[in-house]
mmCIF file of C-alpha atoms in Angstrom:
data_model
loop_
_atom_site.group_PDB
_atom_site.id
_atom_site.type_symbol
_atom_site.label_atom_id
_atom_site.label_comp_id
_atom_site.label_asym_id
_atom_site.label_seq_id
_atom_site.Cartn_x
_atom_site.Cartn_y
_atom_site.Cartn_z
ATOM 1 C CA MET A 1 -187.734 52.641 121.131
ATOM 2 C CA ILE A 2 -186.180 50.146 118.456
ATOM 3 C CA LYS A 3 -185.736 46.640 120.029
ATOM 4 C CA ILE A 4 -183.024 44.168 118.509
ATOM 5 C CA LEU A 5 -183.128 40.375 119.295
ATOM 6 C CA HIS A 6 -179.706 39.082 119.458
ATOM 7 C CA VAL A 7 -179.311 35.182 118.857
ATOM 8 C CA ILE A 8 -176.076 33.805 120.306
ATOM 9 C CA SER A 9 -175.037 30.122 121.117
ATOM 10 C CA LYS A 10 -173.551 31.165 124.569
ATOM 11 C CA ILE A 11 -173.507 34.053 126.750
ATOM 12 C CA HIS A 12 -170.503 33.854 129.010
ATOM 13 C CA GLN A 13 -167.213 35.632 129.855
ATOM 14 C CA GLY A 14 -165.142 33.476 127.933
ATOM 15 C CA SER A 15 -166.840 33.920 124.490
ATOM 16 C CA GLY A 16 -165.374 36.506 122.223
ATOM 17 C CA ILE A 17 -168.745 37.055 120.364
ATOM 18 C CA ALA A 18 -170.500 37.668 123.762
ATOM 19 C CA SER A 19 -167.755 40.163 124.563
ATOM 20 C CA VAL A 20 -168.169 41.884 121.483
ATOM 21 C CA ILE A 21 -171.891 42.152 121.638
ATOM 22 C CA MET A 22 -171.811 43.342 125.360
ATOM 23 C CA ASN A 23 -169.202 45.917 124.337
ATOM 24 C CA TYR A 24 -171.579 47.556 121.968
ATOM 25 C CA TYR A 25 -174.439 46.937 124.307
ATOM 26 C CA ARG A 26 -172.724 48.845 127.335
ATOM 27 C CA ASN A 27 -171.844 51.911 124.838
ATOM 28 C CA ILE A 28 -174.971 52.129 122.502
ATOM 29 C CA ASP A 29 -177.549 54.858 123.359
ATOM 30 C CA ARG A 30 -180.105 52.523 125.070
ATOM 31 C CA ASN A 31 -182.833 55.382 125.215
ATOM 32 C CA LYS A 32 -183.089 54.743 121.494
ATOM 33 C CA ILE A 33 -181.988 50.916 121.167
ATOM 34 C CA GLN A 34 -182.680 48.086 123.606
ATOM 35 C CA PHE A 35 -181.290 44.581 123.140
ATOM 36 C CA ASP A 36 -182.857 41.295 124.210
ATOM 37 C CA PHE A 37 -181.188 37.963 123.826
ATOM 38 C CA LEU A 38 -181.965 34.478 122.535
ATOM 39 C CA VAL A 39 -179.510 31.944 123.810
ATOM 40 C CA SER A 40 -178.567 28.272 124.042
ATOM 41 C CA SER A 41 -176.705 28.298 127.209
ATOM 42 C CA THR A 42 -175.771 31.210 129.967
ATOM 43 C CA GLU A 43 -173.583 28.744 131.832
ATOM 44 C CA GLY A 44 -170.552 31.113 133.210
ATOM 45 C CA GLY A 45 -172.286 34.191 132.273
ATOM 46 C CA GLU A 46 -173.592 35.171 135.592
ATOM 47 C CA GLU A 47 -171.959 38.730 135.183
ATOM 48 C CA TYR A 48 -173.423 39.159 131.849
ATOM 49 C CA ILE A 49 -176.683 38.278 132.700
ATOM 50 C CA SER A 50 -176.977 40.624 135.633
ATOM 51 C CA GLU A 51 -175.636 43.422 133.528
ATOM 52 C CA ILE A 52 -178.055 42.831 130.804
ATOM 53 C CA LYS A 53 -181.046 42.980 133.331
ATOM 54 C CA ARG A 54 -179.556 45.906 134.779
ATOM 55 C CA TYR A 55 -179.803 47.611 131.223
ATOM 56 C CA GLY A 56 -183.381 46.368 130.871
ATOM 57 C CA GLY A 57 -182.624 43.529 128.467
ATOM 58 C CA GLU A 58 -184.467 40.254 128.691
ATOM 59 C CA ILE A 59 -183.001 36.933 128.157
ATOM 60 C CA TYR A 60 -184.832 33.900 126.552
ATOM 61 C CA TYR A 61 -183.602 30.378 125.827
ATOM 62 C CA LEU A 62 -183.485 28.391 122.821
ATOM 63 C CA PRO A 63 -184.513 24.473 123.042
ATOM 64 C CA LYS A 64 -181.772 22.011 122.120
ATOM 65 C CA LEU A 65 -181.786 21.462 118.368
ATOM 66 C CA LYS A 66 -181.190 17.725 117.461
ATOM 67 C CA LEU A 67 -182.630 15.403 114.700
ATOM 68 C CA THR A 68 -184.879 13.541 117.512
ATOM 69 C CA ASN A 69 -186.507 17.025 118.396
ATOM 70 C CA PHE A 70 -186.525 19.060 115.204
ATOM 71 C CA ASN A 71 -190.197 19.294 115.233
ATOM 72 C CA ASN A 72 -190.403 20.359 119.016
ATOM 73 C CA PHE A 73 -187.511 23.164 118.252
ATOM 74 C CA ILE A 74 -189.835 24.328 115.362
ATOM 75 C CA LYS A 75 -192.951 24.326 117.543
ATOM 76 C CA GLU A 76 -191.399 26.234 120.536
ATOM 77 C CA MET A 77 -189.429 28.986 118.143
ATOM 78 C CA ASP A 78 -192.957 29.403 116.546
ATOM 79 C CA SER A 79 -194.745 29.971 119.780
ATOM 80 C CA PHE A 80 -191.800 32.276 120.715
ATOM 81 C CA PHE A 81 -191.956 34.621 117.996
ATOM 82 C CA TYR A 82 -196.093 34.255 117.789
ATOM 83 C CA GLN A 83 -195.809 36.000 121.471
ATOM 84 C CA ASN A 84 -192.754 38.224 120.837
ATOM 85 C CA GLY A 85 -191.842 38.765 117.225
ATOM 86 C CA ASN A 86 -193.888 42.167 116.801
ATOM 87 C CA GLN A 87 -191.862 43.840 119.452
ATOM 88 C CA TYR A 88 -188.552 43.389 117.301
ATOM 89 C CA THR A 89 -187.401 45.463 114.596
ATOM 90 C CA ALA A 90 -184.561 42.998 113.607
ATOM 91 C CA ILE A 91 -183.281 39.731 114.673
ATOM 92 C CA HIS A 92 -179.378 39.979 114.889
ATOM 93 C CA SER A 93 -178.025 36.465 114.740
ATOM 94 C CA HIS A 94 -174.433 35.467 115.811
ATOM 95 C CA PHE A 95 -175.604 31.687 115.359
ATOM 96 C CA TYR A 96 -175.507 31.263 111.675
ATOM 97 C CA GLN A 97 -176.294 27.578 111.868
ATOM 98 C CA LEU A 98 -180.038 28.465 112.898
ATOM 99 C CA ASP A 99 -180.562 31.359 110.617
ATOM 100 C CA GLY A 100 -182.198 29.304 107.887
ATOM 101 C CA ILE A 101 -184.737 27.831 110.433
ATOM 102 C CA LEU A 102 -185.056 31.097 112.660
ATOM 103 C CA PHE A 103 -185.501 33.818 109.958
ATOM 104 C CA PRO A 104 -188.431 32.445 108.157
ATOM 105 C CA ILE A 105 -190.233 31.873 111.540
ATOM 106 C CA ALA A 106 -189.297 35.407 112.735
ATOM 107 C CA LYS A 107 -190.575 36.883 109.461
ATOM 108 C CA LYS A 108 -193.928 35.256 109.854
ATOM 109 C CA TYR A 109 -194.756 37.157 112.692
ATOM 110 C CA GLY A 110 -193.481 40.542 111.963
ATOM 111 C CA VAL A 111 -189.865 40.942 112.447
ATOM 112 C CA LYS A 112 -188.827 43.188 109.779
ATOM 113 C CA GLU A 113 -185.085 42.741 109.351
ATOM 114 C CA CYS A 114 -183.028 39.495 109.670
ATOM 115 C CA ILE A 115 -179.104 40.126 110.120
ATOM 116 C CA SER A 116 -176.690 37.270 109.787
ATOM 117 C CA HIS A 117 -173.406 37.881 111.314
ATOM 118 C CA SER A 118 -170.345 36.189 110.377
ATOM 119 C CA HIS A 119 -167.716 36.027 113.277
ATOM 120 C CA ASN A 120 -165.029 33.572 111.825
ATOM 121 C CA THR A 121 -163.350 32.436 108.849
ATOM 122 C CA LYS A 122 -163.788 28.561 109.114
ATOM 123 C CA PHE A 123 -166.640 26.623 110.116
ATOM 124 C CA SER A 124 -165.195 24.712 112.938
ATOM 125 C CA ASP A 125 -161.951 23.217 114.332
ATOM 126 C CA TYR A 126 -163.090 19.815 113.926
ATOM 127 C CA LYS A 127 -164.013 18.338 110.118
ATOM 128 C CA VAL A 128 -167.350 16.839 111.192
ATOM 129 C CA ARG A 129 -168.532 19.883 112.698
ATOM 130 C CA ALA A 130 -167.435 22.012 109.915
ATOM 131 C CA ILE A 131 -169.096 19.870 107.528
ATOM 132 C CA ARG A 132 -172.421 20.114 109.569
ATOM 133 C CA ASN A 133 -171.913 23.879 109.950
ATOM 134 C CA TYR A 134 -171.268 24.421 106.103
ATOM 135 C CA LEU A 135 -174.471 22.705 105.440
ATOM 136 C CA MET A 136 -176.707 24.310 107.961
ATOM 137 C CA SER A 137 -175.279 27.781 106.649
ATOM 138 C CA ARG A 138 -176.482 27.425 103.088
ATOM 139 C CA PRO A 139 -179.948 28.653 103.419
ATOM 140 C CA LEU A 140 -178.965 31.874 105.231
ATOM 141 C CA LYS A 141 -178.298 33.957 102.199
ATOM 142 C CA LYS A 142 -181.865 33.311 101.023
ATOM 143 C CA TYR A 143 -183.425 34.356 104.231
ATOM 144 C CA SER A 144 -181.238 37.128 105.702
ATOM 145 C CA THR A 145 -182.146 40.723 104.658
ATOM 146 C CA LYS A 146 -178.646 42.155 106.035
ATOM 147 C CA TRP A 147 -175.288 40.616 106.070
ATOM 148 C CA MET A 148 -172.664 41.526 108.451
ATOM 149 C CA ALA A 149 -169.177 40.536 109.410
ATOM 150 C CA CYS A 150 -166.305 41.339 111.681
ATOM 151 C CA SER A 151 -163.778 41.299 108.706
ATOM 152 C CA LYS A 152 -163.928 40.762 104.754
ATOM 153 C CA LYS A 153 -162.556 37.315 105.135
ATOM 154 C CA ALA A 154 -165.339 36.355 107.650
ATOM 155 C CA GLY A 155 -167.838 37.859 105.321
ATOM 156 C CA LYS A 156 -166.744 35.819 102.528
ATOM 157 C CA LEU A 157 -166.928 32.683 104.534
ATOM 158 C CA LEU A 158 -170.838 32.872 104.854
ATOM 159 C CA PHE A 159 -171.722 34.998 102.103
ATOM 160 C CA GLY A 160 -169.282 34.142 99.325
ATOM 161 C CA LYS A 161 -167.560 36.833 97.035
ATOM 162 C CA SER A 162 -170.744 38.906 96.635
ATOM 163 C CA PHE A 163 -170.538 40.144 100.245
ATOM 164 C CA PHE A 164 -167.920 42.613 98.796
ATOM 165 C CA ASN A 165 -170.068 44.516 96.797
ATOM 166 C CA SER A 166 -173.609 43.802 97.835
ATOM 167 C CA PRO A 167 -175.898 46.600 99.296
ATOM 168 C CA LYS A 168 -176.849 43.896 101.932
ATOM 169 C CA SER A 169 -173.271 43.898 103.490
ATOM 170 C CA LYS A 170 -171.539 45.804 106.339
ATOM 171 C CA ILE A 171 -168.240 45.339 108.227
ATOM 172 C CA LEU A 172 -168.879 45.864 111.957
ATOM 173 C CA ASN A 173 -165.664 46.513 113.881
ATOM 174 C CA ASN A 174 -164.739 44.374 117.039
ATOM 175 C CA ALA A 175 -164.450 47.566 118.628
ATOM 176 C CA ILE A 176 -163.032 47.924 122.220
ATOM 177 C CA ASP A 177 -163.012 50.540 125.117
ATOM 178 C CA CYS A 178 -159.814 51.870 124.035
ATOM 179 C CA LYS A 179 -159.504 53.842 127.213
ATOM 180 C CA ARG A 180 -159.022 50.579 129.289
ATOM 181 C CA TYR A 181 -155.848 49.577 127.432
ATOM 182 C CA ILE A 182 -153.948 52.728 127.302
ATOM 183 C CA TYR A 183 -150.395 51.764 128.150
ATOM 184 C CA ASN A 184 -149.448 52.528 131.864
ATOM 185 C CA GLU A 185 -146.024 52.030 133.290
ATOM 186 C CA GLU A 186 -147.264 51.938 136.768
ATOM 187 C CA ILE A 187 -149.893 49.420 135.971
ATOM 188 C CA ARG A 188 -147.309 47.511 134.291
ATOM 189 C CA GLU A 189 -145.047 47.422 137.283
ATOM 190 C CA ASN A 190 -147.728 46.429 139.838
ATOM 191 C CA LYS A 191 -148.769 43.474 137.790
ATOM 192 C CA ARG A 192 -145.414 42.269 137.358
ATOM 193 C CA LYS A 193 -144.700 42.397 140.967
ATOM 194 C CA GLU A 194 -148.126 40.646 141.751
ATOM 195 C CA PHE A 195 -146.838 37.760 139.654
ATOM 196 C CA GLY A 196 -143.345 37.913 140.668
ATOM 197 C CA LEU A 197 -142.173 38.883 136.991
ATOM 198 C CA GLU A 198 -139.818 41.676 137.639
ATOM 199 C CA ASN A 199 -136.748 41.489 135.374
ATOM 200 C CA LYS A 200 -138.499 38.805 133.118
ATOM 201 C CA PHE A 201 -139.088 38.836 129.295
ATOM 202 C CA VAL A 202 -142.796 38.236 129.593
ATOM 203 C CA VAL A 203 -144.433 36.537 126.584
ATOM 204 C CA GLY A 204 -148.141 36.582 126.607
ATOM 205 C CA HIS A 205 -151.157 34.836 124.879
ATOM 206 C CA VAL A 206 -154.943 35.287 125.567
ATOM 207 C CA GLY A 207 -157.345 32.757 124.100
ATOM 208 C CA ARG A 208 -159.354 29.578 124.758
ATOM 209 C CA PHE A 209 -157.547 26.382 124.680
ATOM 210 C CA SER A 210 -158.911 24.967 121.479
ATOM 211 C CA PRO A 211 -157.332 23.737 118.154
ATOM 212 C CA GLN A 212 -157.991 26.928 116.705
ATOM 213 C CA LYS A 213 -155.452 28.901 118.730
ATOM 214 C CA ASN A 214 -152.622 26.592 118.179
ATOM 215 C CA HIS A 215 -151.296 26.375 121.625
ATOM 216 C CA LYS A 216 -148.875 23.497 120.847
ATOM 217 C CA PHE A 217 -147.192 25.651 118.611
ATOM 218 C CA LEU A 218 -146.928 28.484 120.665
ATOM 219 C CA ILE A 219 -145.417 26.202 123.477
ATOM 220 C CA ASN A 220 -142.701 24.850 120.843
ATOM 221 C CA VAL A 221 -141.948 28.638 119.992
ATOM 222 C CA PHE A 222 -141.631 29.449 123.729
ATOM 223 C CA ASN A 223 -139.148 26.553 124.253
ATOM 224 C CA LYS A 224 -136.883 28.160 121.492
ATOM 225 C CA ILE A 225 -137.383 31.415 123.115
ATOM 226 C CA LYS A 226 -136.359 30.032 126.794
ATOM 227 C CA LYS A 227 -133.162 28.635 125.023
ATOM 228 C CA ASN A 228 -132.013 32.067 124.012
ATOM 229 C CA ASN A 229 -133.279 33.994 127.183
ATOM 230 C CA ASN A 230 -133.466 32.110 130.550
ATOM 231 C CA ASN A 231 -135.470 34.997 131.990
ATOM 232 C CA ALA A 232 -138.504 34.268 129.577
ATOM 233 C CA VAL A 233 -141.767 33.554 130.931
ATOM 234 C CA LEU A 234 -144.838 32.363 129.168
ATOM 235 C CA VAL A 235 -148.366 33.676 130.635
ATOM 236 C CA LEU A 236 -151.410 31.896 129.222
ATOM 237 C CA VAL A 237 -154.672 33.626 129.921
ATOM 238 C CA GLY A 238 -158.012 31.509 129.099
ATOM 239 C CA THR A 239 -159.704 27.978 129.741
ATOM 240 C CA GLY A 240 -160.562 25.139 127.208
ATOM 241 C CA SER A 241 -160.741 21.638 126.657
ATOM 242 C CA LEU A 242 -157.172 21.372 125.313
ATOM 243 C CA MET A 243 -155.567 23.003 128.588
ATOM 244 C CA LYS A 244 -154.556 19.590 129.802
ATOM 245 C CA SER A 245 -152.761 18.523 126.729
ATOM 246 C CA VAL A 246 -150.817 21.727 126.757
ATOM 247 C CA GLN A 247 -149.823 21.403 130.227
ATOM 248 C CA ASP A 248 -148.704 18.097 129.300
ATOM 249 C CA GLN A 249 -146.421 19.383 126.660
ATOM 250 C CA VAL A 250 -145.131 22.140 129.104
ATOM 251 C CA LYS A 251 -144.018 19.336 131.637
ATOM 252 C CA LYS A 252 -142.414 17.519 128.609
ATOM 253 C CA TYR A 253 -140.251 20.356 128.044
ATOM 254 C CA ASN A 254 -139.515 21.058 131.756
ATOM 255 C CA LEU A 255 -141.029 24.436 131.579
ATOM 256 C CA GLU A 256 -143.526 23.935 134.515
ATOM 257 C CA ASN A 257 -141.729 26.776 136.467
ATOM 258 C CA ASP A 258 -141.634 28.973 133.195
ATOM 259 C CA VAL A 259 -145.137 28.777 132.221
ATOM 260 C CA LEU A 260 -148.210 30.684 134.007
ATOM 261 C CA PHE A 261 -151.813 29.095 133.488
ATOM 262 C CA LEU A 262 -153.900 32.131 134.731
ATOM 263 C CA GLY A 263 -157.372 30.586 133.497
ATOM 264 C CA GLN A 264 -160.097 32.956 132.597
ATOM 265 C CA ARG A 265 -159.442 36.590 133.847
ATOM 266 C CA HIS A 266 -161.324 39.785 134.271
ATOM 267 C CA ASP A 267 -158.190 42.002 134.173
ATOM 268 C CA VAL A 268 -156.766 41.335 130.681
ATOM 269 C CA HIS A 269 -156.468 44.887 129.869
ATOM 270 C CA HIS A 270 -153.923 45.101 132.873
ATOM 271 C CA LEU A 271 -152.234 41.756 132.059
ATOM 272 C CA LEU A 272 -151.463 43.329 128.655
ATOM 273 C CA GLN A 273 -149.364 46.160 130.270
ATOM 274 C CA MET A 274 -147.480 43.295 132.179
ATOM 275 C CA PHE A 275 -146.499 41.455 128.893
ATOM 276 C CA ASP A 276 -143.486 42.200 126.625
ATOM 277 C CA VAL A 277 -144.799 40.616 123.272
ATOM 278 C CA LEU A 278 -147.857 38.876 122.501
ATOM 279 C CA ILE A 279 -147.539 35.503 120.338
ATOM 280 C CA PHE A 280 -150.748 34.580 118.632
ATOM 281 C CA PRO A 281 -150.324 31.558 116.049
ATOM 282 C CA SER A 282 -153.858 31.026 115.366
ATOM 283 C CA LEU A 283 -155.007 28.671 112.447
ATOM 284 C CA PHE A 284 -157.714 31.006 111.723
ATOM 285 C CA GLU A 285 -159.571 34.127 113.236
ATOM 286 C CA GLY A 286 -162.701 36.077 112.214
ATOM 287 C CA LEU A 287 -160.760 39.085 113.269
ATOM 288 C CA GLY A 288 -158.339 38.460 116.456
ATOM 289 C CA ILE A 289 -159.820 40.988 118.972
ATOM 290 C CA ALA A 290 -156.960 40.044 121.377
ATOM 291 C CA LEU A 291 -154.629 41.698 118.760
ATOM 292 C CA VAL A 292 -156.519 44.898 118.697
ATOM 293 C CA GLU A 293 -156.430 45.050 122.500
ATOM 294 C CA ALA A 294 -152.778 44.301 122.762
ATOM 295 C CA GLN A 295 -152.089 46.948 120.215
ATOM 296 C CA ALA A 296 -154.126 49.764 122.116
ATOM 297 C CA ALA A 297 -151.550 49.018 124.959
ATOM 298 C CA ASP A 298 -148.652 49.408 122.468
ATOM 299 C CA LEU A 299 -147.746 45.840 123.038
ATOM 300 C CA PRO A 300 -145.866 44.202 119.920
ATOM 301 C CA CYS A 301 -147.714 41.179 118.294
ATOM 302 C CA VAL A 302 -146.106 38.538 116.644
ATOM 303 C CA TYR A 303 -149.087 36.544 114.764
ATOM 304 C CA SER A 304 -149.860 34.386 111.989
ATOM 305 C CA ASP A 305 -150.442 35.432 108.496
ATOM 306 C CA VAL A 306 -153.759 33.579 108.137
ATOM 307 C CA ILE A 307 -155.480 36.402 110.432
ATOM 308 C CA PRO A 308 -157.225 39.017 108.538
ATOM 309 C CA ASP A 309 -155.179 42.185 107.399
ATOM 310 C CA GLU A 310 -157.766 44.560 109.119
ATOM 311 C CA VAL A 311 -156.071 43.661 112.539
ATOM 312 C CA ASN A 312 -152.718 44.861 111.279
ATOM 313 C CA ILE A 313 -152.568 48.422 112.815
ATOM 314 C CA LEU A 314 -149.328 49.281 114.370
ATOM 315 C CA GLU A 315 -145.985 48.990 112.674
ATOM 316 C CA SER A 316 -144.477 47.191 115.315
ATOM 317 C CA ASN A 317 -146.301 43.971 114.512
ATOM 318 C CA GLU A 318 -144.409 40.899 113.136
ATOM 319 C CA VAL A 319 -146.635 38.716 110.756
ATOM 320 C CA LEU A 320 -145.221 35.310 110.060
ATOM 321 C CA SER A 321 -146.444 32.062 108.118
ATOM 322 C CA LEU A 322 -147.084 29.114 110.180
ATOM 323 C CA ASN A 323 -144.554 27.148 108.076
ATOM 324 C CA GLU A 324 -141.777 29.139 109.415
ATOM 325 C CA SER A 325 -139.670 27.241 111.811
ATOM 326 C CA TYR A 326 -139.961 27.762 115.543
ATOM 327 C CA ASP A 327 -136.733 29.471 115.717
ATOM 328 C CA VAL A 328 -137.997 32.267 113.324
ATOM 329 C CA TRP A 329 -140.962 33.081 115.451
ATOM 330 C CA ALA A 330 -138.778 32.888 118.712
ATOM 331 C CA ASP A 331 -136.222 35.341 116.796
ATOM 332 C CA ALA A 332 -139.199 37.720 115.944
ATOM 333 C CA ALA A 333 -140.503 37.751 119.583
ATOM 334 C CA LEU A 334 -136.764 38.053 120.921
ATOM 335 C CA LYS A 335 -136.563 41.342 119.162
ATOM 336 C CA TYR A 336 -138.967 43.072 121.771
ATOM 337 C CA GLN A 337 -136.924 42.510 124.587
ATOM 338 C CA ASN A 338 -136.319 45.985 125.348
ATOM 339 C CA LYS A 339 -138.929 47.865 123.334
ATOM 340 C CA LYS A 340 -140.032 50.990 125.022
ATOM 341 C CA ARG A 341 -144.026 51.591 125.016
ATOM 342 C CA SER A 342 -145.936 54.556 124.335
ATOM 343 C CA SER A 343 -149.688 55.614 125.631
ATOM 344 C CA SER A 344 -150.278 57.256 122.325
ATOM 345 C CA ALA A 345 -150.894 53.876 120.302
ATOM 346 C CA VAL A 346 -154.650 54.219 121.066
ATOM 347 C CA LYS A 347 -154.638 57.178 118.733
ATOM 348 C CA GLU A 348 -153.795 54.662 115.868
ATOM 349 C CA ILE A 349 -156.600 52.172 117.054
ATOM 350 C CA LYS A 350 -159.166 54.891 116.931
ATOM 351 C CA LYS A 351 -158.324 56.099 113.513
ATOM 352 C CA ALA A 352 -158.467 52.393 112.232
ATOM 353 C CA GLY A 353 -162.129 52.388 113.532
ATOM 354 C CA TYR A 354 -161.858 50.055 116.656
ATOM 355 C CA CYS A 355 -162.839 52.448 119.537
ATOM 356 C CA ILE A 356 -166.205 51.685 120.920
ATOM 357 C CA GLU A 357 -167.538 55.264 121.405
ATOM 358 C CA ASN A 358 -167.549 55.850 117.672
ATOM 359 C CA GLU A 359 -168.412 52.383 116.655
ATOM 360 C CA ALA A 360 -171.568 52.222 118.905
ATOM 361 C CA LYS A 361 -172.643 55.417 117.267
ATOM 362 C CA ASN A 362 -172.408 53.744 113.702
ATOM 363 C CA LEU A 363 -174.193 50.480 114.963
ATOM 364 C CA LEU A 364 -177.016 52.751 116.209
ATOM 365 C CA GLN A 365 -177.226 54.595 113.048
ATOM 366 C CA PHE A 366 -177.376 51.127 111.024
ATOM 367 C CA TYR A 367 -180.296 49.927 113.269
ATOM 368 C CA MET A 368 -182.121 53.396 113.047
ATOM 369 C CA ASN A 369 -181.685 53.192 109.185
ATOM 370 C CA ILE A 370 -183.163 49.865 109.082
ATOM 371 C CA ALA A 371 -186.054 50.499 111.359
ATOM 372 C CA TYR A 372 -187.249 53.526 109.267
ATOM 373 C CA GLU A 373 -186.205 52.574 105.576
ATOM 374 C CA GLU A 374 -189.220 52.006 103.408
#
């Protein structure tokens, strides 16, 4: 049995990184590979915790890392790897800020491989945090034995241009359970009835309320859409620190009756059936897994050109600069008011390498190779 220790800052249902890891964990051959988790927070992750334990995984906790308790952090991590390090083939870190600290300790106690995984294309939404994260990322190239990323742009952020031709490098697609997203007319009709959206033009967005997701831009675009189509409704899925300010903006435009805030949901695969178009004006993305999910449901997507090219799978997408006017974005979305959707779009998603059944086998082989290579 090969054991892999995944290091992640938060394991909860609203975390895209946690979602990716759990997708692989569900679909990988657990007779050959077992995942354990070293996390700083499990708040909001009750379902994931029970699932991990059901699969036989263990969850351990990182102490808080601050300047005032740095020595204590080192001591606790040294103790953890002294007790547990020899059982892991690899430490697979999704928390790059800690790689330069954790990897040397893990290696000291027998962990053979240290995988650093890049999930984004910027260090933070906020300048001070971005500087801090950049500085903390500098040692990871020295201590990591493998470099992994969800896209080429994400790889370049942490590992530089050398990511593109290094034997250490691997792109791991943010794969999804394609079967869950296949377009279904019955589900679409039922969901639209549930929310009272029959005969509406439904614009959707899935993502946490943070600067990265650029909700204020989205509201401005929807305001233009509403002026052209009075039947338009915007549905926002997610939670986050900026939700209140976005709600205030909606009130400012007198759109309270036209914008639905659904919060965190477990039925996103069904909500995508209900939408007519997904608008995704992010300022940056490691990949943009919501766009992959939407395309599997043959949902037209209008998104910003800063998002990695790998996500552009179907021809029905519209890729726009954030420098374009709100009117241009609105017109792009309005083109899809009467688009007929197909259940066959998922074939293109699979061909592009985003179906979890195949990608879990690739990850299994990757772990097997590093476990048995000389």
